[in-house]
Amino acid sequence: MNETTTTLPLPPGNLGLPIIGETISFLQDPDFADKRQEKYGSVFKTNIFGRPTVIMVGSDANRFLFANENKYFIATWPPSTRTLLGSGSLSMQLGDVHKSRRKILSQAFQPRVLASYGITMQEMTRRYFQQWEKMETFTWYPELRKYTFDVACKLLVGTDKVADSHLEELFEDWCNGLFTIPLRLPGTKFNRAFRSRQLLLQEIETIIRQRQQQPSSGQDALGLLLQAKNDEGNQLSIEELKDQILTLLFAGHETLTSAIASFCLQVAQHPDILSKIRTEQAQFDFSQPITFEDLKSMTYLEQVIKEVLRFVPPVGGGFREVIQTCEFQGYCIPKGWSVLYQISKTHQDQNIYSQPEQFDPDRFSPDRAEDQPKPFSWVPFGGGMRECLGKEFAKLEMKLFAALLARNYEWELLPEQNLDLILVPTPRPRDGLRVRFQVLKKPDGVFTPPGN
Ligand code: HEM
């Protein structure tokens, strides 16, 4: 910091009421940032979750924030999120501890390991499709949540059949408290979420203790954490292990459920896009499992998935704490304040994307590549040293799911349902996406057997 920085003006905006600031409108008004951006520009101040906060919109803001991690900014979350994640969570860890835990965990997401997840993911996906085929009409969102949770449990902690247990319901209550005012009063969302956290930790401890009995712990995330040593050469504490697994199970399914549901919704509403996906899929031998090489050559599907993550990013933005006063676009960003970078607003920026309000996978075709001119224009997974650890895992699961779905099934949105999105904690259609799900009839009337 130098003297010039501190004499610069603060960003425009309104700090709202004492303590509560503008938290209520932030949580309830989906146009909160739009309205202020219109009035004040792309950098403005507010007061949310008990702290003065600068909201920054756009690819330059993203770059500034990601490049200055640990210099001007450190990760932080609102008090409700911090309490529910726990101090041992990767998302809460800072500095060297964060670096060392990230290094350990990233081994569970290396290409070699991901390639070994591919077959299990496909088997599990096919099993869920067969169940849905029998159900025929149903509400998809809760089913998708079971599916992604089952996959996360199997591949990240090596546990089978967790989807049958009540863990998943506990997670739902826990998630609903993530962005709330942290009042531990009976009946509040936060209170319910806090109770769920305690029950989840008990269940996770049982899973960890069982794994500790097994001599070879394997290469999944839990196995790696069990073998890891901290700086003093000791094993990680059970308290940290529980928080780390809680974060991974949450991050490993909640965002993916939202992303996959958005794919299903958008593609159902754009039959032309579905037919282009099917044309691309037709070049593969459906009787063989999908390989990594196959996935790489599905370039149109890649564009569709990229557009889904642009259009409805599962994470709307991320918080940081300012640890050193700095300057951005002529404004002073004071130490002790929070900063919120905006994924969804960056993805709606007309300076980056043409007609951003339209769902158009061709914007990512090699000749248009609208996200390329400016770095950090497409940031569904964040960026820099806090970039999503599960990015490749998420893309793998989305792509396999989408390819198998388009090859073998048709799905139709049932009438009279509310498709408006609930945005917090992750976007999902208000009525949960009600569909009719059937095996795809080939044009000659021959059914494609499921699993082929
Ligand atoms: C479409 C799916 C997903 C999206 C959109 C997404 C998005 C994000 C974003 C935006 C961040 C960074 C937040 C920040 O800047 O503070 C993040 C961090 C993280 N994500 Fe994901 N994520 C997804 C799936 C996953 C999966 C499948 C896993 C695990 C298997 C995962 C694990 C994590 C972890 C552990 C972090 C914290 C990283 C750190 O602080 O170093 N995510 N994710």
CSV table of C-alpha atoms and ligand atoms in Angstrom, one decimal:
chain,number,residue,atom,x,y,z
A,1,MET,CA,0.0,0.0,0.0
A,2,ASN,CA,1.2,3.5,-0.6
A,3,GLU,CA,-0.2,6.9,0.3
A,4,THR,CA,-1.8,7.5,-3.1
A,5,THR,CA,-3.9,4.3,-2.7
A,6,THR,CA,-5.4,5.4,0.6
A,7,THR,CA,-6.3,8.8,-0.8
A,8,LEU,CA,-8.2,7.3,-3.7
A,9,PRO,CA,-12.0,7.3,-3.5
A,10,LEU,CA,-13.9,4.3,-2.3
A,11,PRO,CA,-16.1,2.6,-4.9
A,12,PRO,CA,-19.6,4.1,-5.2
A,13,GLY,CA,-22.5,2.4,-3.6
A,14,ASN,CA,-24.5,2.1,-0.4
A,15,LEU,CA,-23.5,0.4,2.9
A,16,GLY,CA,-27.2,0.1,3.9
A,17,LEU,CA,-28.3,-0.3,7.5
A,18,PRO,CA,-25.9,-0.8,10.4
A,19,ILE,CA,-24.7,-4.4,10.8
A,20,ILE,CA,-27.3,-6.0,8.6
A,21,GLY,CA,-26.3,-3.7,5.7
A,22,GLU,CA,-27.9,-4.9,2.4
A,23,THR,CA,-27.7,-8.7,3.3
A,24,ILE,CA,-31.5,-9.2,3.1
A,25,SER,CA,-31.8,-7.8,-0.4
A,26,PHE,CA,-28.6,-9.6,-1.5
A,27,LEU,CA,-30.1,-12.9,-0.5
A,28,GLN,CA,-33.6,-12.2,-1.8
A,29,ASP,CA,-33.3,-10.1,-4.9
A,30,PRO,CA,-32.0,-12.0,-7.9
A,31,ASP,CA,-31.3,-8.6,-9.6
A,32,PHE,CA,-29.3,-7.2,-6.6
A,33,ALA,CA,-26.0,-6.9,-8.6
A,34,ASP,CA,-27.6,-5.9,-11.9
A,35,LYS,CA,-29.4,-2.9,-10.3
A,36,ARG,CA,-26.3,-1.7,-8.6
A,37,GLN,CA,-24.1,-2.3,-11.6
A,38,GLU,CA,-26.5,-0.2,-13.7
A,39,LYS,CA,-26.3,2.6,-11.2
A,40,TYR,CA,-22.7,2.6,-10.2
A,41,GLY,CA,-20.7,0.6,-12.8
A,42,SER,CA,-18.7,-2.6,-12.5
A,43,VAL,CA,-17.1,-1.9,-9.1
A,44,PHE,CA,-19.3,-0.9,-6.2
A,45,LYS,CA,-19.6,-1.2,-2.5
A,46,THR,CA,-22.2,-2.7,-0.3
A,47,ASN,CA,-22.4,-4.2,3.1
A,48,ILE,CA,-23.3,-7.9,3.3
A,49,PHE,CA,-22.9,-10.7,5.9
A,50,GLY,CA,-21.7,-8.1,8.5
A,51,ARG,CA,-18.9,-6.6,6.4
A,52,PRO,CA,-18.3,-3.8,4.0
A,53,THR,CA,-17.9,-5.5,0.6
A,54,VAL,CA,-16.7,-4.5,-2.8
A,55,ILE,CA,-18.5,-6.3,-5.7
A,56,MET,CA,-16.4,-6.5,-8.8
A,57,VAL,CA,-17.8,-7.6,-12.2
A,58,GLY,CA,-15.9,-8.6,-15.4
A,59,SER,CA,-12.9,-10.4,-16.7
A,60,ASP,CA,-10.4,-7.7,-15.6
A,61,ALA,CA,-11.7,-7.9,-12.0
A,62,ASN,CA,-11.4,-11.7,-12.1
A,63,ARG,CA,-7.9,-11.5,-13.3
A,64,PHE,CA,-6.9,-8.9,-10.7
A,65,LEU,CA,-8.4,-11.0,-7.9
A,66,PHE,CA,-6.9,-14.3,-9.0
A,67,ALA,CA,-3.5,-12.9,-9.7
A,68,ASN,CA,-3.3,-11.2,-6.2
A,69,GLU,CA,-4.4,-14.2,-4.1
A,70,ASN,CA,-2.3,-14.1,-0.9
A,71,LYS,CA,-0.9,-10.7,-1.8
A,72,TYR,CA,-4.0,-8.5,-1.5
A,73,PHE,CA,-6.6,-11.2,-0.9
A,74,ILE,CA,-7.2,-14.4,1.0
A,75,ALA,CA,-10.2,-16.7,0.7
A,76,THR,CA,-13.0,-16.1,3.0
A,77,TRP,CA,-16.7,-17.0,3.2
A,78,PRO,CA,-19.7,-15.5,5.0
A,79,PRO,CA,-19.9,-16.5,8.7
A,80,SER,CA,-22.7,-19.1,8.0
A,81,THR,CA,-20.6,-20.8,5.3
A,82,ARG,CA,-17.5,-20.8,7.5
A,83,THR,CA,-19.2,-22.4,10.4
A,84,LEU,CA,-20.9,-25.0,8.3
A,85,LEU,CA,-17.7,-25.9,6.3
A,86,GLY,CA,-15.5,-26.1,9.4
A,87,SER,CA,-12.0,-24.9,9.9
A,88,GLY,CA,-10.4,-28.1,8.5
A,89,SER,CA,-12.1,-27.7,5.1
A,90,LEU,CA,-9.8,-27.0,2.1
A,91,SER,CA,-12.0,-24.0,1.3
A,92,MET,CA,-11.2,-22.5,4.7
A,93,GLN,CA,-7.5,-23.3,4.8
A,94,LEU,CA,-5.0,-20.5,4.0
A,95,GLY,CA,-1.3,-20.1,3.1
A,96,ASP,CA,1.1,-23.1,3.4
A,97,VAL,CA,-1.5,-25.4,5.0
A,98,HIS,CA,-3.9,-24.8,2.0
A,99,LYS,CA,-1.0,-25.3,-0.4
A,100,SER,CA,0.1,-28.6,1.2
A,101,ARG,CA,-3.5,-30.0,1.5
A,102,ARG,CA,-4.3,-29.0,-2.1
A,103,LYS,CA,-1.2,-30.8,-3.3
A,104,ILE,CA,-2.3,-34.0,-1.5
A,105,LEU,CA,-5.9,-33.8,-2.8
A,106,SER,CA,-5.0,-32.9,-6.3
A,107,GLN,CA,-3.5,-36.4,-6.7
A,108,ALA,CA,-7.1,-37.8,-6.6
A,109,PHE,CA,-7.9,-35.7,-9.7
A,110,GLN,CA,-4.9,-36.4,-12.0
A,111,PRO,CA,-5.7,-37.5,-15.5
A,112,ARG,CA,-4.5,-41.1,-14.8
A,113,VAL,CA,-6.8,-41.4,-11.8
A,114,LEU,CA,-9.7,-39.7,-13.6
A,115,ALA,CA,-9.3,-42.2,-16.5
A,116,SER,CA,-9.8,-45.0,-13.9
A,117,TYR,CA,-13.0,-43.3,-12.7
A,118,GLY,CA,-14.5,-43.3,-16.2
A,119,ILE,CA,-15.7,-46.9,-16.3
A,120,THR,CA,-17.3,-46.8,-12.8
A,121,MET,CA,-19.0,-43.5,-13.7
A,122,GLN,CA,-20.5,-45.0,-16.9
A,123,GLU,CA,-21.8,-48.1,-15.0
A,124,MET,CA,-23.4,-46.0,-12.4
A,125,THR,CA,-24.9,-43.6,-14.9
A,126,ARG,CA,-26.4,-46.5,-16.9
A,127,ARG,CA,-27.9,-48.0,-13.7
A,128,TYR,CA,-29.6,-44.7,-12.9
A,129,PHE,CA,-30.9,-44.3,-16.5
A,130,GLN,CA,-32.5,-47.8,-16.2
A,131,GLN,CA,-34.2,-46.8,-13.0
A,132,TRP,CA,-35.5,-43.6,-14.5
A,133,GLU,CA,-36.7,-45.5,-17.5
A,134,LYS,CA,-38.9,-47.6,-15.2
A,135,MET,CA,-40.2,-44.5,-13.4
A,136,GLU,CA,-41.1,-42.9,-16.8
A,137,THR,CA,-42.4,-39.6,-15.3
A,138,PHE,CA,-40.7,-38.0,-12.3
A,139,THR,CA,-39.1,-35.0,-10.8
A,140,TRP,CA,-35.5,-35.1,-12.0
A,141,TYR,CA,-33.6,-32.7,-9.7
A,142,PRO,CA,-33.8,-34.9,-6.6
A,143,GLU,CA,-33.0,-37.9,-8.7
A,144,LEU,CA,-30.0,-36.2,-10.2
A,145,ARG,CA,-28.8,-35.3,-6.7
A,146,LYS,CA,-29.0,-38.9,-5.6
A,147,TYR,CA,-27.0,-39.9,-8.7
A,148,THR,CA,-24.2,-37.3,-8.3
A,149,PHE,CA,-24.0,-38.0,-4.6
A,150,ASP,CA,-23.7,-41.7,-5.2
A,151,VAL,CA,-20.9,-41.1,-7.7
A,152,ALA,CA,-19.1,-38.8,-5.3
A,153,CYS,CA,-19.4,-41.2,-2.4
A,154,LYS,CA,-18.1,-44.1,-4.5
A,155,LEU,CA,-15.2,-42.3,-6.2
A,156,LEU,CA,-14.1,-39.9,-3.6
A,157,VAL,CA,-14.5,-41.9,-0.4
A,158,GLY,CA,-14.9,-45.4,-1.7
A,159,THR,CA,-18.3,-46.0,-0.1
A,160,ASP,CA,-21.2,-47.9,-1.8
A,161,LYS,CA,-24.9,-47.3,-1.5
A,162,VAL,CA,-24.7,-44.2,0.5
A,163,ALA,CA,-27.4,-42.7,-1.6
A,164,ASP,CA,-29.8,-45.1,0.2
A,165,SER,CA,-29.0,-43.6,3.5
A,166,HIS,CA,-30.2,-40.3,5.0
A,167,LEU,CA,-26.8,-38.7,4.4
A,168,GLU,CA,-28.2,-37.1,1.3
A,169,GLU,CA,-31.1,-35.5,3.1
A,170,LEU,CA,-28.8,-34.2,5.8
A,171,PHE,CA,-26.7,-32.6,3.0
A,172,GLU,CA,-29.8,-30.9,1.6
A,173,ASP,CA,-30.6,-29.2,5.0
A,174,TRP,CA,-26.9,-28.4,5.4
A,175,CYS,CA,-26.7,-26.7,2.0
A,176,ASN,CA,-29.8,-24.6,2.6
A,177,GLY,CA,-28.0,-23.0,5.5
A,178,LEU,CA,-24.8,-22.1,3.7
A,179,PHE,CA,-25.7,-18.5,2.8
A,180,THR,CA,-27.9,-17.4,5.7
A,181,ILE,CA,-27.7,-15.2,8.7
A,182,PRO,CA,-26.1,-17.5,11.3
A,183,LEU,CA,-28.7,-17.4,14.0
A,184,ARG,CA,-28.9,-20.6,16.1
A,185,LEU,CA,-32.6,-20.1,16.9
A,186,PRO,CA,-35.2,-22.9,16.6
A,187,GLY,CA,-36.8,-22.9,13.1
A,188,THR,CA,-34.0,-21.0,11.3
A,189,LYS,CA,-32.4,-22.5,8.2
A,190,PHE,CA,-29.0,-22.0,9.8
A,191,ASN,CA,-30.0,-23.9,12.9
A,192,ARG,CA,-31.2,-26.9,10.9
A,193,ALA,CA,-28.1,-26.8,8.8
A,194,PHE,CA,-25.9,-26.7,11.9
A,195,ARG,CA,-27.6,-29.8,13.4
A,196,SER,CA,-27.2,-31.5,10.0
A,197,ARG,CA,-23.5,-30.7,10.1
A,198,GLN,CA,-23.1,-32.5,13.4
A,199,LEU,CA,-25.0,-35.6,12.2
A,200,LEU,CA,-23.1,-35.6,8.9
A,201,LEU,CA,-19.8,-35.5,10.8
A,202,GLN,CA,-20.8,-38.5,12.9
A,203,GLU,CA,-21.6,-40.5,9.7
A,204,ILE,CA,-18.4,-39.4,8.0
A,205,GLU,CA,-16.4,-40.4,11.1
A,206,THR,CA,-17.9,-43.9,10.8
A,207,ILE,CA,-16.8,-44.0,7.2
A,208,ILE,CA,-13.3,-42.8,8.1
A,209,ARG,CA,-12.9,-45.3,11.0
A,210,GLN,CA,-13.9,-48.2,8.7
A,211,ARG,CA,-11.4,-47.1,6.1
A,212,GLN,CA,-8.7,-46.8,8.7
A,213,GLN,CA,-9.1,-50.6,9.4
A,214,GLN,CA,-8.3,-51.4,5.8
A,215,PRO,CA,-4.6,-51.9,5.2
A,216,SER,CA,-4.5,-50.5,1.7
A,217,SER,CA,-6.4,-47.2,1.5
A,218,GLY,CA,-6.3,-46.7,-2.2
A,219,GLN,CA,-5.9,-43.6,-4.4
A,220,ASP,CA,-9.3,-41.9,-3.9
A,221,ALA,CA,-9.4,-38.7,-2.0
A,222,LEU,CA,-10.1,-40.3,1.4
A,223,GLY,CA,-7.3,-42.8,0.9
A,224,LEU,CA,-4.8,-40.0,0.1
A,225,LEU,CA,-5.9,-38.0,3.1
A,226,LEU,CA,-5.5,-41.0,5.4
A,227,GLN,CA,-1.9,-41.6,4.2
A,228,ALA,CA,-1.0,-37.9,4.3
A,229,LYS,CA,1.3,-36.3,6.9
A,230,ASN,CA,1.2,-32.7,8.2
A,231,ASP,CA,4.3,-30.5,8.5
A,232,GLU,CA,5.2,-32.1,11.8
A,233,GLY,CA,5.1,-35.5,10.2
A,234,ASN,CA,1.9,-36.6,11.9
A,235,GLN,CA,-1.2,-38.0,10.4
A,236,LEU,CA,-4.0,-35.5,9.8
A,237,SER,CA,-6.4,-35.1,12.8
A,238,ILE,CA,-9.7,-36.8,12.7
A,239,GLU,CA,-11.4,-33.4,13.0
A,240,GLU,CA,-9.6,-32.1,9.9
A,241,LEU,CA,-10.3,-35.4,8.0
A,242,LYS,CA,-14.1,-35.0,8.7
A,243,ASP,CA,-14.2,-31.4,7.5
A,244,GLN,CA,-12.2,-32.2,4.4
A,245,ILE,CA,-14.5,-35.1,3.5
A,246,LEU,CA,-17.6,-33.0,4.2
A,247,THR,CA,-16.3,-30.3,1.8
A,248,LEU,CA,-15.4,-32.8,-0.9
A,249,LEU,CA,-18.8,-34.7,-0.7
A,250,PHE,CA,-20.6,-31.4,-0.8
A,251,ALA,CA,-18.5,-29.8,-3.6
A,252,GLY,CA,-18.5,-33.1,-5.5
A,253,HIS,CA,-22.2,-33.3,-5.9
A,254,GLU,CA,-24.2,-30.1,-5.2
A,255,THR,CA,-22.7,-28.0,-8.1
A,256,LEU,CA,-22.7,-31.0,-10.5
A,257,THR,CA,-26.4,-31.6,-9.8
A,258,SER,CA,-27.2,-28.0,-10.8
A,259,ALA,CA,-25.0,-28.2,-13.9
A,260,ILE,CA,-26.4,-31.5,-15.1
A,261,ALA,CA,-30.0,-30.4,-14.5
A,262,SER,CA,-29.2,-27.2,-16.5
A,263,PHE,CA,-27.9,-29.4,-19.4
A,264,CYS,CA,-31.1,-31.5,-19.3
A,265,LEU,CA,-33.3,-28.4,-19.3
A,266,GLN,CA,-31.5,-26.4,-22.0
A,267,VAL,CA,-31.2,-29.3,-24.3
A,268,ALA,CA,-34.9,-30.3,-23.9
A,269,GLN,CA,-35.7,-26.7,-24.9
A,270,HIS,CA,-33.4,-26.8,-27.9
A,271,PRO,CA,-34.1,-29.8,-30.1
A,272,ASP,CA,-31.8,-28.5,-32.8
A,273,ILE,CA,-28.9,-28.7,-30.4
A,274,LEU,CA,-29.9,-32.2,-29.3
A,275,SER,CA,-29.9,-33.4,-32.8
A,276,LYS,CA,-26.4,-31.9,-33.4
A,277,ILE,CA,-25.2,-33.7,-30.3
A,278,ARG,CA,-26.7,-37.0,-31.6
A,279,THR,CA,-25.1,-36.5,-35.0
A,280,GLU,CA,-21.7,-36.2,-33.3
A,281,GLN,CA,-22.4,-39.2,-31.1
A,282,ALA,CA,-23.3,-41.3,-34.2
A,283,GLN,CA,-19.6,-41.7,-35.1
A,284,PHE,CA,-18.9,-43.8,-32.0
A,285,ASP,CA,-19.5,-47.5,-31.5
A,286,PHE,CA,-22.3,-47.5,-28.8
A,287,SER,CA,-21.5,-51.1,-27.8
A,288,GLN,CA,-18.1,-50.0,-26.4
A,289,PRO,CA,-17.5,-48.0,-23.2
A,290,ILE,CA,-16.7,-44.4,-23.8
A,291,THR,CA,-12.9,-43.8,-23.6
A,292,PHE,CA,-10.9,-40.7,-22.8
A,293,GLU,CA,-10.0,-40.4,-26.4
A,294,ASP,CA,-13.7,-40.5,-27.4
A,295,LEU,CA,-14.5,-37.8,-25.0
A,296,LYS,CA,-11.7,-35.6,-26.4
A,297,SER,CA,-13.2,-35.9,-29.9
A,298,MET,CA,-16.7,-34.9,-28.8
A,299,THR,CA,-16.0,-31.2,-29.6
A,300,TYR,CA,-19.6,-30.2,-30.2
A,301,LEU,CA,-20.7,-31.7,-26.8
A,302,GLU,CA,-17.8,-29.9,-25.2
A,303,GLN,CA,-19.2,-26.6,-26.6
A,304,VAL,CA,-22.7,-27.4,-25.3
A,305,ILE,CA,-21.3,-28.1,-21.8
A,306,LYS,CA,-19.3,-24.9,-21.8
A,307,GLU,CA,-22.4,-23.0,-22.8
A,308,VAL,CA,-24.4,-24.6,-20.0
A,309,LEU,CA,-21.8,-23.6,-17.5
A,310,ARG,CA,-21.7,-20.1,-18.9
A,311,PHE,CA,-25.4,-19.7,-19.1
A,312,VAL,CA,-26.3,-21.0,-15.6
A,313,PRO,CA,-23.0,-21.2,-13.6
A,314,PRO,CA,-23.6,-23.4,-10.5
A,315,VAL,CA,-21.5,-21.1,-8.4
A,316,GLY,CA,-22.4,-17.4,-8.8
A,317,GLY,CA,-19.2,-15.9,-7.4
A,318,GLY,CA,-16.6,-16.1,-4.7
A,319,PHE,CA,-15.6,-14.1,-1.6
A,320,ARG,CA,-12.2,-12.9,-0.6
A,321,GLU,CA,-10.9,-10.8,2.4
A,322,VAL,CA,-8.7,-7.9,1.6
A,323,ILE,CA,-5.4,-8.3,3.6
A,324,GLN,CA,-3.6,-5.3,2.1
A,325,THR,CA,-5.2,-2.0,0.9
A,326,CYS,CA,-5.0,-1.9,-2.9
A,327,GLU,CA,-6.2,-0.1,-5.9
A,328,PHE,CA,-8.6,-1.3,-8.7
A,329,GLN,CA,-9.8,0.8,-11.5
A,330,GLY,CA,-9.0,4.0,-9.6
A,331,TYR,CA,-10.8,3.0,-6.4
A,332,CYS,CA,-9.3,2.2,-3.0
A,333,ILE,CA,-10.1,-1.3,-1.8
A,334,PRO,CA,-9.5,-1.1,1.9
A,335,LYS,CA,-7.9,-3.8,4.1
A,336,GLY,CA,-10.4,-5.6,6.2
A,337,TRP,CA,-13.2,-5.4,3.7
A,338,SER,CA,-14.5,-8.3,1.6
A,339,VAL,CA,-14.5,-8.6,-2.1
A,340,LEU,CA,-17.0,-10.6,-4.1
A,341,TYR,CA,-16.1,-11.6,-7.7
A,342,GLN,CA,-19.0,-12.3,-10.0
A,343,ILE,CA,-19.1,-15.4,-12.2
A,344,SER,CA,-22.6,-15.1,-13.4
A,345,LYS,CA,-22.4,-11.4,-14.2
A,346,THR,CA,-19.1,-11.9,-16.1
A,347,HIS,CA,-20.8,-14.6,-18.2
A,348,GLN,CA,-23.6,-12.1,-19.1
A,349,ASP,CA,-21.1,-9.3,-20.1
A,350,GLN,CA,-22.0,-7.9,-23.5
A,351,ASN,CA,-18.5,-6.8,-24.0
A,352,ILE,CA,-17.5,-10.5,-24.0
A,353,TYR,CA,-20.5,-12.4,-25.3
A,354,SER,CA,-22.8,-11.6,-28.2
A,355,GLN,CA,-26.4,-11.8,-27.1
A,356,PRO,CA,-25.4,-13.3,-23.7
A,357,GLU,CA,-29.0,-13.9,-22.8
A,358,GLN,CA,-29.3,-16.6,-25.6
A,359,PHE,CA,-28.3,-20.2,-25.1
A,360,ASP,CA,-25.9,-20.6,-28.1
A,361,PRO,CA,-23.2,-23.3,-27.9
A,362,ASP,CA,-21.8,-22.1,-31.2
A,363,ARG,CA,-20.3,-19.1,-29.5
A,364,PHE,CA,-17.6,-21.5,-28.3
A,365,SER,CA,-16.9,-22.9,-31.8
A,366,PRO,CA,-13.3,-22.5,-33.0
A,367,ASP,CA,-14.1,-19.7,-35.4
A,368,ARG,CA,-16.1,-17.7,-32.8
A,369,ALA,CA,-14.4,-18.6,-29.5
A,370,GLU,CA,-16.0,-15.6,-27.7
A,371,ASP,CA,-14.3,-16.3,-24.4
A,372,GLN,CA,-10.8,-16.3,-25.9
A,373,PRO,CA,-9.8,-12.7,-26.5
A,374,LYS,CA,-9.8,-11.8,-22.8
A,375,PRO,CA,-8.6,-14.2,-20.1
A,376,PHE,CA,-11.0,-15.1,-17.3
A,377,SER,CA,-14.1,-14.4,-19.4
A,378,TRP,CA,-15.3,-18.0,-18.8
A,379,VAL,CA,-14.9,-18.7,-15.1
A,380,PRO,CA,-17.4,-21.3,-13.9
A,381,PHE,CA,-14.6,-22.9,-11.9
A,382,GLY,CA,-13.0,-19.7,-10.6
A,383,GLY,CA,-9.3,-19.3,-11.3
A,384,GLY,CA,-5.8,-19.0,-9.8
A,385,MET,CA,-4.7,-21.0,-6.8
A,386,ARG,CA,-8.2,-21.4,-5.6
A,387,GLU,CA,-9.5,-22.7,-8.9
A,388,CYS,CA,-12.0,-25.6,-8.4
A,389,LEU,CA,-10.1,-28.7,-7.5
A,390,GLY,CA,-12.7,-31.0,-9.0
A,391,LYS,CA,-12.9,-29.2,-12.4
A,392,GLU,CA,-11.8,-32.2,-14.5
A,393,PHE,CA,-13.9,-34.6,-12.4
A,394,ALA,CA,-16.9,-32.4,-13.0
A,395,LYS,CA,-16.3,-32.1,-16.7
A,396,LEU,CA,-15.8,-35.9,-17.0
A,397,GLU,CA,-19.0,-36.7,-15.2
A,398,MET,CA,-21.0,-34.1,-17.2
A,399,LYS,CA,-19.7,-35.3,-20.5
A,400,LEU,CA,-20.3,-39.0,-19.9
A,401,PHE,CA,-23.8,-38.3,-18.5
A,402,ALA,CA,-24.7,-36.1,-21.5
A,403,ALA,CA,-23.3,-38.5,-24.1
A,404,LEU,CA,-25.0,-41.6,-22.7
A,405,LEU,CA,-28.3,-39.7,-22.2
A,406,ALA,CA,-28.3,-38.3,-25.8
A,407,ARG,CA,-27.4,-41.7,-27.3
A,408,ASN,CA,-30.1,-43.7,-25.6
A,409,TYR,CA,-32.9,-41.7,-24.2
A,410,GLU,CA,-35.4,-38.9,-24.9
A,411,TRP,CA,-36.7,-36.7,-22.2
A,412,GLU,CA,-39.6,-34.3,-22.4
A,413,LEU,CA,-40.5,-31.5,-20.0
A,414,LEU,CA,-44.0,-32.1,-18.5
A,415,PRO,CA,-46.4,-29.2,-18.9
A,416,GLU,CA,-47.5,-26.7,-16.2
A,417,GLN,CA,-44.3,-26.6,-14.2
A,418,ASN,CA,-42.4,-23.6,-13.0
A,419,LEU,CA,-39.0,-23.6,-14.7
A,420,ASP,CA,-37.8,-20.3,-13.1
A,421,LEU,CA,-34.6,-20.8,-11.2
A,422,ILE,CA,-34.1,-20.7,-7.5
A,423,LEU,CA,-30.6,-19.3,-7.2
A,424,VAL,CA,-29.4,-20.0,-3.7
A,425,PRO,CA,-27.4,-22.1,-2.8
A,426,THR,CA,-27.2,-23.4,-6.4
A,427,PRO,CA,-29.5,-22.7,-9.4
A,428,ARG,CA,-32.3,-25.2,-9.9
A,429,PRO,CA,-35.8,-25.1,-11.5
A,430,ARG,CA,-38.4,-24.2,-8.9
A,431,ASP,CA,-40.5,-27.3,-9.5
A,432,GLY,CA,-37.5,-29.5,-9.7
A,433,LEU,CA,-37.6,-30.3,-13.4
A,434,ARG,CA,-40.5,-32.7,-14.1
A,435,VAL,CA,-39.9,-35.0,-17.1
A,436,ARG,CA,-41.1,-37.9,-19.1
A,437,PHE,CA,-38.1,-40.2,-19.7
A,438,GLN,CA,-38.0,-42.9,-22.3
A,439,VAL,CA,-35.7,-45.1,-24.3
A,440,LEU,CA,-34.9,-43.4,-27.6
A,441,LYS,CA,-36.9,-44.9,-30.5
A,442,LYS,CA,-34.8,-45.1,-33.6
A,443,PRO,CA,-36.5,-43.6,-36.7
A,444,ASP,CA,-37.1,-47.2,-38.1
A,445,GLY,CA,-39.1,-48.0,-34.9
A,446,VAL,CA,-36.4,-50.2,-33.5
A,447,PHE,CA,-35.6,-49.6,-29.8
A,448,THR,CA,-32.0,-49.1,-28.8
A,449,PRO,CA,-31.5,-51.4,-25.9
A,450,PRO,CA,-30.5,-49.5,-22.8
A,451,GLY,CA,-26.9,-50.0,-22.0
A,452,ASN,CA,-25.9,-50.1,-25.6
B,1,HEM,C1,-19.9,-28.1,-12.4
B,1,HEM,C2,-19.4,-28.4,-11.2
B,1,HEM,C3,-18.5,-27.5,-10.4
B,1,HEM,C4,-18.4,-26.1,-10.4
B,1,HEM,C5,-19.2,-25.1,-11.3
B,1,HEM,C6,-17.5,-25.7,-9.3
B,1,HEM,C7,-17.1,-24.4,-9.1
B,1,HEM,C8,-16.1,-24.1,-8.1
B,1,HEM,C9,-15.6,-22.7,-7.9
B,1,HEM,C10,-16.1,-21.5,-8.7
B,1,HEM,C11,-14.7,-22.8,-7.0
B,1,HEM,C12,-13.8,-21.6,-6.5
B,1,HEM,C13,-14.5,-20.7,-5.5
B,1,HEM,C14,-13.5,-19.6,-5.1
B,1,HEM,O1,-13.0,-18.8,-6.0
B,1,HEM,O2,-13.4,-19.3,-3.9
B,1,HEM,C15,-14.6,-24.2,-6.6
B,1,HEM,C16,-13.7,-24.6,-5.6
B,1,HEM,C17,-13.6,-25.9,-5.2
B,1,HEM,N1,-14.3,-27.0,-5.8
B,1,HEM,FE1,-15.6,-27.0,-7.3
B,1,HEM,N2,-17.0,-26.9,-8.7
B,1,HEM,C18,-17.6,-27.9,-9.3
B,1,HEM,C19,-17.4,-29.3,-9.0
B,1,HEM,C20,-16.6,-29.7,-8.1
B,1,HEM,C21,-16.3,-31.1,-7.8
B,1,HEM,C22,-16.9,-32.3,-8.6
B,1,HEM,C23,-15.4,-31.2,-6.8
B,1,HEM,C24,-14.8,-32.4,-6.1
B,1,HEM,C25,-14.9,-33.5,-6.5
B,1,HEM,C26,-15.1,-29.8,-6.4
B,1,HEM,C27,-14.3,-29.4,-5.4
B,1,HEM,C28,-13.9,-28.1,-5.1
B,1,HEM,C29,-13.0,-27.8,-4.0
B,1,HEM,C30,-12.4,-28.7,-3.0
B,1,HEM,C31,-12.8,-26.4,-4.1
B,1,HEM,C32,-12.0,-25.5,-3.1
B,1,HEM,C33,-10.6,-25.3,-3.7
B,1,HEM,C34,-9.6,-24.5,-2.9
B,1,HEM,O3,-10.1,-23.6,-2.1
B,1,HEM,O4,-8.4,-24.6,-3.1
B,1,HEM,N3,-15.8,-29.0,-7.2
B,1,HEM,N4,-15.4,-24.9,-7.3
